[in-house]
């Protein structure tokens, strides 16, 4: 049965193929009918997963050489969802979506997903908020391997940006807690990118090589770049795919400036909105970057159910200014914080195999990830120029996942158990220094510590089991549990008055859900899941200029724990799919920033004491909560048209991190909004495709309401206008043509209304009216 | 005795030594608002000293000083309530708007750290200069503010009829508007060069003195600027208070510029503190109102700023006078004293020109004369005369 065989399996059931002259939509509709006929009890989620594969295959068939479809037979794992049987609120971005929408990055590829809101601290960064949380509170995976490490910062950062969208076949977004499967951090959701796979046709002898070149240009930021990709096969067992890419991105021109919506004599010190603009009032300083990527993936078929994968993905970003610090508010124009190097390399060896009834679809993976960040602060008027910081974290990892064959619980109930273990260790190197280069001097002076403490480490391991059952064919249930042990170590550093940290946490979380197929195509689901996030090294040890101010360490933090109750209704009938989910996530001991006084700062941290705003993370006393909903509607219309709409809302509140001040005349409130929770937002898309001739046209509208529910720290954040971030509506048009694998053209006319807009919490405004063009040539 | 007052007490002692008013066991300034402090060497309560130290000053700077009728005088209970009605500052304390987040305090503390490294502990070493540079240049530190400091005594820079901030100008444009763009155009280059030379081991005492003078200049300009601009940003009032005092009330131990002034003349310190309180009082009496919020009584604000600046200028003049005395009496430190005077002396030219053009001309000539040619007594007299009353 599909629901218990797909997860972590490397192969889907054998699929049909579209007739040569059959349109994709027609083909998929036919497959839908046949699937429902064969699986009358299938849930909408099962149907959608099946059809997703069919759509993908159809598109691939329409776009690639014969045999290319097999690329995808290994990419349709279960994704990040907690269970095959009991759905969570999840969606998938397909390769075709990426090619047509032409996102600027992997996070950007998620902009049309319900409940996902992409904020950017810089043009070269992007972080997906899922259900109101991001960064450390979501888990990112690449081919099942965890990307999160213990230096992940709290805010919208560059982490998922370092996944090259050209190397991605699809991205799954699962909203809701995933801590049972993925451990710490998976409070708000899970994002998993699936890499493109080499075509591996059976029966091939000799060598097959299929090169492909993609070129891309954009007018808003003078982007120009490309990728050369080689897909090949040697014999009928070894396939490989790899590529190299490069792009150069210039200053980003927006639709205009964003302003405070209220005027206020500001009592907390000066503030100034970022970014700063060039003389035209539209082009944003502190944007632009260069990027080089390389990846190689070898797949060796060891048997019918077994394959080995050796892969490396190397992302290198150069000279990417942090927009809100380039220049910092009020600073001279030449001052700029630049990420000279933002590198991430991931290599892994994985074995996908079937070891019998107790270990179906098993995967064993050994991985090594290296993240390196080198920052340069330019202050041209100073003799201390530049200042540097460099942080490196090396993360070896081990994952083992498998599931049992379905077994009978009783006459009308079957079950399967998914289980696994995982272990990772981060070893951190961190230094900071400044240089003086004058006619008299040429010297380098090291600080006593970097943003983190040299020699820190973070080790964690865990094990989980997840039972999935189907009863009376229409009732599905799951129940899972995970145990995790995390140890954080940071040595003492007397010069900076940094205390040693040697702490450990053991955490158990559980979760379960029920799904009822009330009617054919209609499923009602209720899930209750715990989540947790242990404080990481960034929380425990970092000293850094964050968006709203200087953040210094709190070595006494404890894990935050969440409980998510969600309910969803999914309807899949004919050409219509509807999904609506509501949720409430409560977080105990939530980590939030409190405003600190200069006296609270470490004595040796002059930059902390000198900041307008200093912050320290603390565990909130009481319960924070995020409540919200997300919805998706998709329908297939006549004449090749289809329409899709999403909507999402989240409202976050928590105990006020600040103590009640003395005296009665105060506007202090017991509960305050959580920081940077996205506003009500959504998308609308209308598409027309003519697969027979390879043409498509489309329009996409992204909109967001004003967000004026601001946390106390947001009011000092130079990224957020006083009075809140204005709402917006941005219309894009798309068009494209594809002639199999040989030629592909895509055009996006972005922001037709030339709206001045920014996603809430971002430093950088969205592109103004502009064009993006992509051309693909292949053999 | 606290290190930070030591050097200045030496200068004060030298000033009054001829009168026997200060021996080696002199008590340190206690900040008790005693108008007849030791610094008021001639004992007349008007704050003018015996400039030539011979016990028989040839300089007559003018009649004894009295506060202006429209000055804010909290120490006297602000007797006439005009033009300041009863306000929060009447209790004699400054009332921060955001007492828990006054980042300027850290910058003044950094100034004190630099002082300990460079000019309070004997001849500074290369390591001392390096450590001082680290302190000075750290993120959000002194240099971060100095590099954008504007002197609001001068009108804003205009380009094509529009006001622009110095930070957005090119270095050449800043140099063309150096008086307004005082931080990046005038002060920062001095500090860059002095630190650079100090780290290279060149003339450590001279370069320490240049750093000291440049930072005192910055503290003066910043105190005035922040208290002036808090019309639109109440946090600036806190910064202005902190740039002057290091974040302390009148009866507490002072840091930074206030410590210099208090050590030299308590009454001038008190008058400057009264000026800070005048701004505090104005802010209390004229809170932001309306949408957008605005002040309605900027005349009172200007009056308060004027009172403050008068006292601050007197304080800066006292510092210069003390260093002039060191130039003429101390052995082995003349070059350092002159390096200090070359930087801080001309800071007074703008106001001197406004008050007494002839004296201003003589002062300008004095700073151009060099250490061997300057007429210390005459220059001191000019300063005492022009900046007679706080």
Short mmCIF file of N, CA, C and O in Angstrom, two decimals, chain A residues 8-110:
data_model
loop_
_atom_site.label_atom_id
_atom_site.label_comp_id
_atom_site.label_asym_id
_atom_site.label_seq_id
_atom_site.Cartn_x
_atom_site.Cartn_y
_atom_site.Cartn_z
N UNK A 8 10.68 7.05 2.76
CA UNK A 8 12.07 6.67 2.76
C UNK A 8 12.37 5.52 1.82
O UNK A 8 13.41 4.93 1.85
N UNK A 9 11.37 5.18 1.00
CA UNK A 9 11.68 4.24 -0.05
C UNK A 9 12.37 5.00 -1.17
O UNK A 9 12.21 6.19 -1.32
N UNK A 10 13.09 4.29 -1.94
CA UNK A 10 13.77 4.96 -3.04
C UNK A 10 13.03 4.81 -4.34
O UNK A 10 13.45 5.31 -5.36
N UNK A 11 11.93 4.07 -4.32
CA UNK A 11 11.22 3.90 -5.58
C UNK A 11 9.72 3.88 -5.36
O UNK A 11 9.22 3.32 -4.40
N UNK A 12 9.05 4.58 -6.23
CA UNK A 12 7.59 4.57 -6.24
C UNK A 12 7.11 3.34 -7.00
O UNK A 12 7.87 2.72 -7.76
N UNK A 13 5.84 3.01 -6.83
CA UNK A 13 5.28 1.97 -7.68
C UNK A 13 5.43 2.35 -9.15
O UNK A 13 5.50 3.51 -9.50
N UNK A 14 5.45 1.32 -9.97
CA UNK A 14 5.60 1.57 -11.40
C UNK A 14 4.43 2.41 -11.90
O UNK A 14 3.28 2.17 -11.58
N UNK A 15 4.75 3.43 -12.66
CA UNK A 15 3.72 4.32 -13.12
C UNK A 15 3.46 4.12 -14.61
O UNK A 15 4.31 3.64 -15.33
N UNK A 16 2.30 4.57 -14.99
CA UNK A 16 2.00 4.60 -16.41
C UNK A 16 2.73 5.77 -17.05
O UNK A 16 3.33 6.60 -16.36
N UNK A 17 2.67 5.85 -18.31
CA UNK A 17 3.25 6.98 -19.01
C UNK A 17 2.20 7.66 -19.85
O UNK A 17 1.25 7.01 -20.33
N UNK A 18 2.30 8.94 -20.07
CA UNK A 18 1.31 9.61 -20.90
C UNK A 18 1.45 9.18 -22.35
O UNK A 18 2.54 8.86 -22.81
N UNK A 19 0.31 9.20 -22.97
CA UNK A 19 0.35 8.93 -24.41
C UNK A 19 1.11 10.05 -25.11
O UNK A 19 1.18 11.17 -24.59
N UNK A 20 1.67 9.76 -26.26
CA UNK A 20 2.53 10.75 -26.92
C UNK A 20 1.82 12.07 -27.18
O UNK A 20 2.44 13.12 -27.11
N UNK A 21 0.56 12.04 -27.48
CA UNK A 21 -0.12 13.28 -27.80
C UNK A 21 -1.04 13.73 -26.68
O UNK A 21 -1.91 14.58 -26.87
N UNK A 22 -0.85 13.19 -25.53
CA UNK A 22 -1.75 13.51 -24.43
C UNK A 22 -1.19 14.66 -23.61
O UNK A 22 0.00 14.68 -23.27
N UNK A 23 -2.06 15.62 -23.27
CA UNK A 23 -1.59 16.73 -22.45
C UNK A 23 -1.36 16.25 -21.03
O UNK A 23 -1.92 15.26 -20.58
N UNK A 24 -0.53 17.01 -20.32
CA UNK A 24 -0.25 16.63 -18.94
C UNK A 24 -1.51 16.65 -18.10
O UNK A 24 -1.76 15.75 -17.28
N UNK A 25 -2.27 17.68 -18.26
CA UNK A 25 -3.48 17.78 -17.45
C UNK A 25 -4.41 16.61 -17.70
O UNK A 25 -5.00 16.03 -16.78
N UNK A 26 -4.53 16.29 -18.97
CA UNK A 26 -5.39 15.16 -19.30
C UNK A 26 -4.84 13.87 -18.73
O UNK A 26 -5.55 13.04 -18.17
N UNK A 27 -3.56 13.74 -18.86
CA UNK A 27 -2.91 12.53 -18.37
C UNK A 27 -3.07 12.41 -16.85
O UNK A 27 -3.42 11.36 -16.31
N UNK A 28 -2.85 13.51 -16.17
CA UNK A 28 -2.94 13.47 -14.72
C UNK A 28 -4.38 13.18 -14.30
O UNK A 28 -4.64 12.43 -13.35
N UNK A 29 -5.31 13.76 -14.99
CA UNK A 29 -6.72 13.49 -14.67
C UNK A 29 -7.04 12.01 -14.86
O UNK A 29 -7.77 11.40 -14.06
N UNK A 30 -6.52 11.48 -15.91
CA UNK A 30 -6.75 10.05 -16.14
C UNK A 30 -6.12 9.21 -15.03
O UNK A 30 -6.75 8.27 -14.51
N UNK A 31 -4.91 9.58 -14.64
CA UNK A 31 -4.26 8.86 -13.56
C UNK A 31 -5.03 8.98 -12.25
O UNK A 31 -5.09 8.05 -11.45
N UNK A 32 -5.60 10.13 -12.04
CA UNK A 32 -6.37 10.34 -10.82
C UNK A 32 -7.55 9.39 -10.76
O UNK A 32 -7.84 8.75 -9.74
N UNK A 33 -8.26 9.31 -11.87
CA UNK A 33 -9.42 8.41 -11.92
C UNK A 33 -8.99 6.97 -11.68
O UNK A 33 -9.60 6.24 -10.90
N UNK A 34 -7.92 6.59 -12.31
CA UNK A 34 -7.48 5.21 -12.18
C UNK A 34 -6.99 4.90 -10.77
O UNK A 34 -7.24 3.84 -10.21
N UNK A 35 -6.30 5.88 -10.20
CA UNK A 35 -5.81 5.67 -8.84
C UNK A 35 -6.95 5.51 -7.85
O UNK A 35 -6.95 4.63 -6.99
N UNK A 36 -7.95 6.39 -7.99
CA UNK A 36 -9.08 6.31 -7.08
C UNK A 36 -9.87 5.02 -7.28
O UNK A 36 -10.43 4.47 -6.32
N UNK A 37 -9.90 4.56 -8.50
CA UNK A 37 -10.58 3.30 -8.74
C UNK A 37 -9.84 2.14 -8.07
O UNK A 37 -10.46 1.23 -7.50
N UNK A 38 -8.52 2.22 -8.10
CA UNK A 38 -7.73 1.15 -7.50
C UNK A 38 -7.62 1.28 -5.99
O UNK A 38 -7.40 0.31 -5.28
N UNK A 39 -7.72 2.52 -5.51
CA UNK A 39 -7.56 2.78 -4.07
C UNK A 39 -8.74 3.59 -3.58
O UNK A 39 -8.62 4.80 -3.33
N UNK A 40 -9.89 2.96 -3.47
CA UNK A 40 -11.08 3.73 -3.08
C UNK A 40 -10.95 4.37 -1.71
O UNK A 40 -11.63 5.35 -1.42
N UNK A 41 -10.09 3.84 -0.88
CA UNK A 41 -9.96 4.43 0.46
C UNK A 41 -8.82 5.41 0.58
O UNK A 41 -8.47 5.84 1.69
N UNK A 42 -8.26 5.75 -0.53
CA UNK A 42 -7.09 6.63 -0.45
C UNK A 42 -7.46 8.00 0.10
O UNK A 42 -8.55 8.53 -0.18
N UNK A 43 -6.56 8.53 0.87
CA UNK A 43 -6.79 9.87 1.41
C UNK A 43 -6.38 10.91 0.37
O UNK A 43 -5.61 10.60 -0.56
N UNK A 44 -6.86 12.11 0.53
CA UNK A 44 -6.42 13.16 -0.39
C UNK A 44 -4.91 13.33 -0.41
O UNK A 44 -4.32 13.61 -1.44
N UNK A 45 -4.30 13.15 0.75
CA UNK A 45 -2.84 13.31 0.79
C UNK A 45 -2.17 12.24 -0.05
O UNK A 45 -1.20 12.51 -0.78
N UNK A 46 -2.67 11.01 0.08
CA UNK A 46 -2.09 9.94 -0.73
C UNK A 46 -2.30 10.22 -2.20
O UNK A 46 -1.39 10.05 -3.03
N UNK A 47 -3.49 10.66 -2.52
CA UNK A 47 -3.78 10.96 -3.92
C UNK A 47 -2.86 12.06 -4.44
O UNK A 47 -2.29 11.97 -5.52
N UNK A 48 -2.73 13.08 -3.63
CA UNK A 48 -1.92 14.21 -4.07
C UNK A 48 -0.46 13.81 -4.25
O UNK A 48 0.21 14.21 -5.19
N UNK A 49 0.01 13.00 -3.35
CA UNK A 49 1.40 12.55 -3.48
C UNK A 49 1.58 11.74 -4.75
O UNK A 49 2.57 11.87 -5.46
N UNK A 50 0.59 10.91 -5.01
CA UNK A 50 0.69 10.10 -6.23
C UNK A 50 0.65 11.01 -7.46
O UNK A 50 1.45 10.89 -8.37
N UNK A 51 -0.29 11.92 -7.43
CA UNK A 51 -0.45 12.77 -8.61
C UNK A 51 0.75 13.72 -8.78
O UNK A 51 1.09 14.08 -9.90
N UNK A 52 1.32 14.09 -7.68
CA UNK A 52 2.50 14.95 -7.79
C UNK A 52 3.57 14.26 -8.61
O UNK A 52 4.22 14.85 -9.47
N UNK A 53 3.74 12.98 -8.32
CA UNK A 53 4.70 12.23 -9.10
C UNK A 53 4.30 12.14 -10.55
O UNK A 53 5.13 12.26 -11.47
N UNK A 54 3.02 11.96 -10.79
CA UNK A 54 2.56 11.86 -12.16
C UNK A 54 2.75 13.17 -12.91
O UNK A 54 3.17 13.20 -14.06
N UNK A 55 2.44 14.25 -12.23
CA UNK A 55 2.61 15.56 -12.88
C UNK A 55 4.08 15.78 -13.24
O UNK A 55 4.43 16.22 -14.30
N UNK A 56 4.91 15.42 -12.27
CA UNK A 56 6.32 15.63 -12.48
C UNK A 56 6.81 14.80 -13.66
O UNK A 56 7.53 15.26 -14.53
N UNK A 57 6.35 13.57 -13.65
CA UNK A 57 6.78 12.68 -14.71
C UNK A 57 6.30 13.18 -16.05
O UNK A 57 7.00 13.14 -17.06
N UNK A 58 5.08 13.67 -16.04
CA UNK A 58 4.51 14.17 -17.28
C UNK A 58 5.31 15.35 -17.80
O UNK A 58 5.67 15.42 -18.96
N UNK A 59 5.60 16.25 -16.88
CA UNK A 59 6.39 17.41 -17.29
C UNK A 59 7.74 16.99 -17.79
O UNK A 59 8.24 17.45 -18.81
N UNK A 60 8.34 16.07 -17.07
CA UNK A 60 9.65 15.60 -17.48
C UNK A 60 9.59 14.97 -18.84
O UNK A 60 10.46 15.21 -19.69
N UNK A 61 8.56 14.20 -19.03
CA UNK A 61 8.42 13.58 -20.34
C UNK A 61 8.31 14.63 -21.42
O UNK A 61 8.78 14.47 -22.53
N UNK A 62 7.66 15.69 -21.06
CA UNK A 62 7.50 16.73 -22.05
C UNK A 62 8.74 17.59 -22.22
O UNK A 62 8.82 18.39 -23.13
N UNK A 63 9.69 17.40 -21.35
CA UNK A 63 10.81 18.33 -21.38
C UNK A 63 12.15 17.66 -21.55
O UNK A 63 13.15 18.33 -21.74
N UNK A 64 12.20 16.39 -21.44
CA UNK A 64 13.52 15.76 -21.47
C UNK A 64 13.53 14.58 -22.42
O UNK A 64 12.51 14.17 -22.95
N UNK A 65 14.70 14.09 -22.52
CA UNK A 65 14.86 12.92 -23.37
C UNK A 65 14.18 11.70 -22.78
O UNK A 65 13.87 11.65 -21.60
N UNK A 66 14.03 10.75 -23.60
CA UNK A 66 13.52 9.49 -23.10
C UNK A 66 14.45 8.96 -22.02
O UNK A 66 15.67 9.02 -22.13
N UNK A 67 13.85 8.45 -21.00
CA UNK A 67 14.64 7.96 -19.89
C UNK A 67 14.83 8.98 -18.80
O UNK A 67 15.12 8.64 -17.68
N UNK A 68 14.66 10.23 -19.14
CA UNK A 68 14.83 11.28 -18.14
C UNK A 68 13.82 11.15 -17.01
O UNK A 68 14.10 11.52 -15.88
N UNK A 69 12.68 10.59 -17.33
CA UNK A 69 11.67 10.46 -16.29
C UNK A 69 12.19 9.67 -15.10
O UNK A 69 11.77 9.89 -13.97
N UNK A 70 13.11 8.81 -15.34
CA UNK A 70 13.60 8.02 -14.24
C UNK A 70 14.39 8.86 -13.24
O UNK A 70 14.68 8.42 -12.15
N UNK A 71 14.78 10.04 -13.70
CA UNK A 71 15.36 10.98 -12.73
C UNK A 71 14.56 11.03 -11.45
O UNK A 71 15.09 11.15 -10.36
N UNK A 72 13.31 10.98 -11.65
CA UNK A 72 12.43 11.34 -10.54
C UNK A 72 11.90 10.15 -9.78
O UNK A 72 11.23 10.32 -8.79
N UNK A 73 12.19 8.99 -10.25
CA UNK A 73 11.64 7.87 -9.51
C UNK A 73 12.26 7.78 -8.13
O UNK A 73 11.69 7.17 -7.23
N UNK A 74 13.40 8.36 -7.96
CA UNK A 74 14.02 8.28 -6.65
C UNK A 74 13.84 9.55 -5.83
O UNK A 74 14.38 9.68 -4.76
N UNK A 75 13.12 10.49 -6.36
CA UNK A 75 12.99 11.74 -5.62
C UNK A 75 11.68 11.86 -4.88
O UNK A 75 11.46 12.83 -4.18
N UNK A 76 10.83 10.91 -5.05
CA UNK A 76 9.49 11.06 -4.48
C UNK A 76 9.37 10.33 -3.17
O UNK A 76 8.47 9.54 -2.96
N UNK A 77 10.29 10.60 -2.29
CA UNK A 77 10.14 10.07 -0.94
C UNK A 77 9.03 10.82 -0.24
O UNK A 77 8.43 11.74 -0.78
N UNK A 78 8.85 10.46 0.96
CA UNK A 78 7.69 11.00 1.64
C UNK A 78 7.85 12.47 1.96
O UNK A 78 6.92 13.10 2.39
N UNK A 79 9.00 12.99 1.74
CA UNK A 79 9.19 14.37 2.13
C UNK A 79 9.34 14.45 3.62
O UNK A 79 9.68 13.50 4.29
N UNK A 80 9.07 15.62 4.13
CA UNK A 80 9.32 15.86 5.53
C UNK A 80 8.12 15.55 6.41
O UNK A 80 8.17 15.73 7.61
N UNK A 81 7.04 15.12 5.83
CA UNK A 81 5.83 14.91 6.61
C UNK A 81 6.07 13.89 7.71
O UNK A 81 6.85 12.95 7.56
N UNK A 82 5.40 14.10 8.81
CA UNK A 82 5.56 13.19 9.94
C UNK A 82 5.04 11.81 9.61
O UNK A 82 5.55 10.81 10.07
N UNK A 83 4.05 11.73 8.80
CA UNK A 83 3.41 10.46 8.57
C UNK A 83 2.84 10.40 7.16
O UNK A 83 2.37 11.40 6.63
N UNK A 84 2.89 9.21 6.59
CA UNK A 84 2.19 9.00 5.33
C UNK A 84 0.70 8.84 5.54
O UNK A 84 -0.11 9.17 4.69
N UNK A 85 0.35 8.29 6.69
CA UNK A 85 -1.05 7.95 6.91
C UNK A 85 -1.88 9.14 7.35
O UNK A 85 -3.00 9.33 6.91
N UNK A 86 -1.30 9.93 8.23
CA UNK A 86 -2.04 11.06 8.79
C UNK A 86 -1.38 12.33 8.27
O UNK A 86 -0.25 12.64 8.64
N UNK A 87 -2.06 13.01 7.41
CA UNK A 87 -1.38 14.15 6.78
C UNK A 87 -1.14 15.30 7.72
O UNK A 87 -1.86 15.49 8.70
N UNK A 88 -0.09 16.03 7.40
CA UNK A 88 0.08 17.35 7.99
C UNK A 88 -0.13 18.37 6.88
O UNK A 88 -0.31 18.01 5.72
N UNK A 89 -0.11 19.60 7.26
CA UNK A 89 -0.27 20.65 6.27
C UNK A 89 1.02 20.75 5.49
O UNK A 89 2.02 21.29 5.97
N UNK A 90 1.03 20.20 4.31
CA UNK A 90 2.27 20.19 3.55
C UNK A 90 2.01 20.45 2.08
O UNK A 90 0.94 20.15 1.55
N UNK A 91 3.00 21.03 1.45
CA UNK A 91 2.95 21.28 0.01
C UNK A 91 4.33 21.05 -0.56
O UNK A 91 5.32 20.99 0.17
N UNK A 92 4.36 20.97 -1.85
CA UNK A 92 5.63 20.70 -2.52
C UNK A 92 5.81 21.68 -3.68
O UNK A 92 4.88 21.92 -4.46
N UNK A 93 7.01 22.21 -3.77
CA UNK A 93 7.38 23.04 -4.91
C UNK A 93 8.14 22.15 -5.88
O UNK A 93 9.14 21.53 -5.50
N UNK A 94 7.64 22.09 -7.08
CA UNK A 94 8.25 21.22 -8.07
C UNK A 94 9.30 21.98 -8.89
O UNK A 94 9.32 23.20 -8.93
N UNK A 95 10.11 21.20 -9.58
CA UNK A 95 11.12 21.79 -10.46
C UNK A 95 10.48 22.72 -11.49
O UNK A 95 10.98 23.79 -11.79
N UNK A 96 9.34 22.28 -11.99
CA UNK A 96 8.68 23.11 -12.99
C UNK A 96 8.26 24.46 -12.40
O UNK A 96 8.37 25.50 -13.05
N UNK A 97 7.80 24.44 -11.15
CA UNK A 97 7.43 25.70 -10.50
C UNK A 97 8.66 26.62 -10.40
O UNK A 97 8.57 27.83 -10.61
N UNK A 98 9.76 26.02 -10.04
CA UNK A 98 10.98 26.81 -9.88
C UNK A 98 11.40 27.42 -11.21
O UNK A 98 11.77 28.59 -11.30
N UNK A 99 11.29 26.63 -12.26
CA UNK A 99 11.71 27.13 -13.56
C UNK A 99 10.79 28.24 -14.06
O UNK A 99 11.24 29.19 -14.71
N UNK A 100 9.53 28.12 -13.74
CA UNK A 100 8.59 29.12 -14.24
C UNK A 100 8.57 30.39 -13.39
O UNK A 100 8.43 31.49 -13.91
N UNK A 101 8.67 30.22 -12.08
CA UNK A 101 8.61 31.40 -11.21
C UNK A 101 9.95 32.12 -11.15
O UNK A 101 10.01 33.26 -10.74
N UNK A 102 11.01 31.44 -11.48
CA UNK A 102 12.35 32.01 -11.48
C UNK A 102 12.70 32.70 -10.16
O UNK A 102 13.03 33.89 -10.12
N UNK A 103 12.64 31.96 -9.08
CA UNK A 103 13.02 32.58 -7.79
C UNK A 103 14.50 32.92 -7.79
O UNK A 103 15.30 32.33 -8.51
N UNK A 104 14.85 33.89 -6.96
CA UNK A 104 16.25 34.30 -6.88
C UNK A 104 17.06 33.38 -5.97
O UNK A 104 18.27 33.52 -5.89
N UNK A 105 16.38 32.51 -5.25
CA UNK A 105 17.08 31.63 -4.32
C UNK A 105 16.14 30.51 -3.92
O UNK A 105 14.95 30.52 -4.27
N UNK A 106 16.65 29.58 -3.15
CA UNK A 106 15.79 28.50 -2.67
C UNK A 106 14.70 29.01 -1.73
O UNK A 106 13.54 28.60 -1.84
N UNK A 107 15.02 29.90 -0.79
CA UNK A 107 13.92 30.44 0.02
C UNK A 107 12.89 31.16 -0.85
O UNK A 107 11.68 31.06 -0.61
N UNK A 108 13.37 31.85 -1.86
CA UNK A 108 12.47 32.59 -2.73
C UNK A 108 11.51 31.64 -3.46
O UNK A 108 10.41 32.03 -3.84
N UNK A 109 11.95 30.40 -3.63
CA UNK A 109 11.10 29.43 -4.32
C UNK A 109 9.87 29.07 -3.51
O UNK A 109 8.94 28.44 -4.03
N UNK A 110 9.87 29.46 -2.24
CA UNK A 110 8.76 29.09 -1.36
C UNK A 110 7.72 30.19 -1.22
O UNK A 110 6.78 30.05 -0.44
#
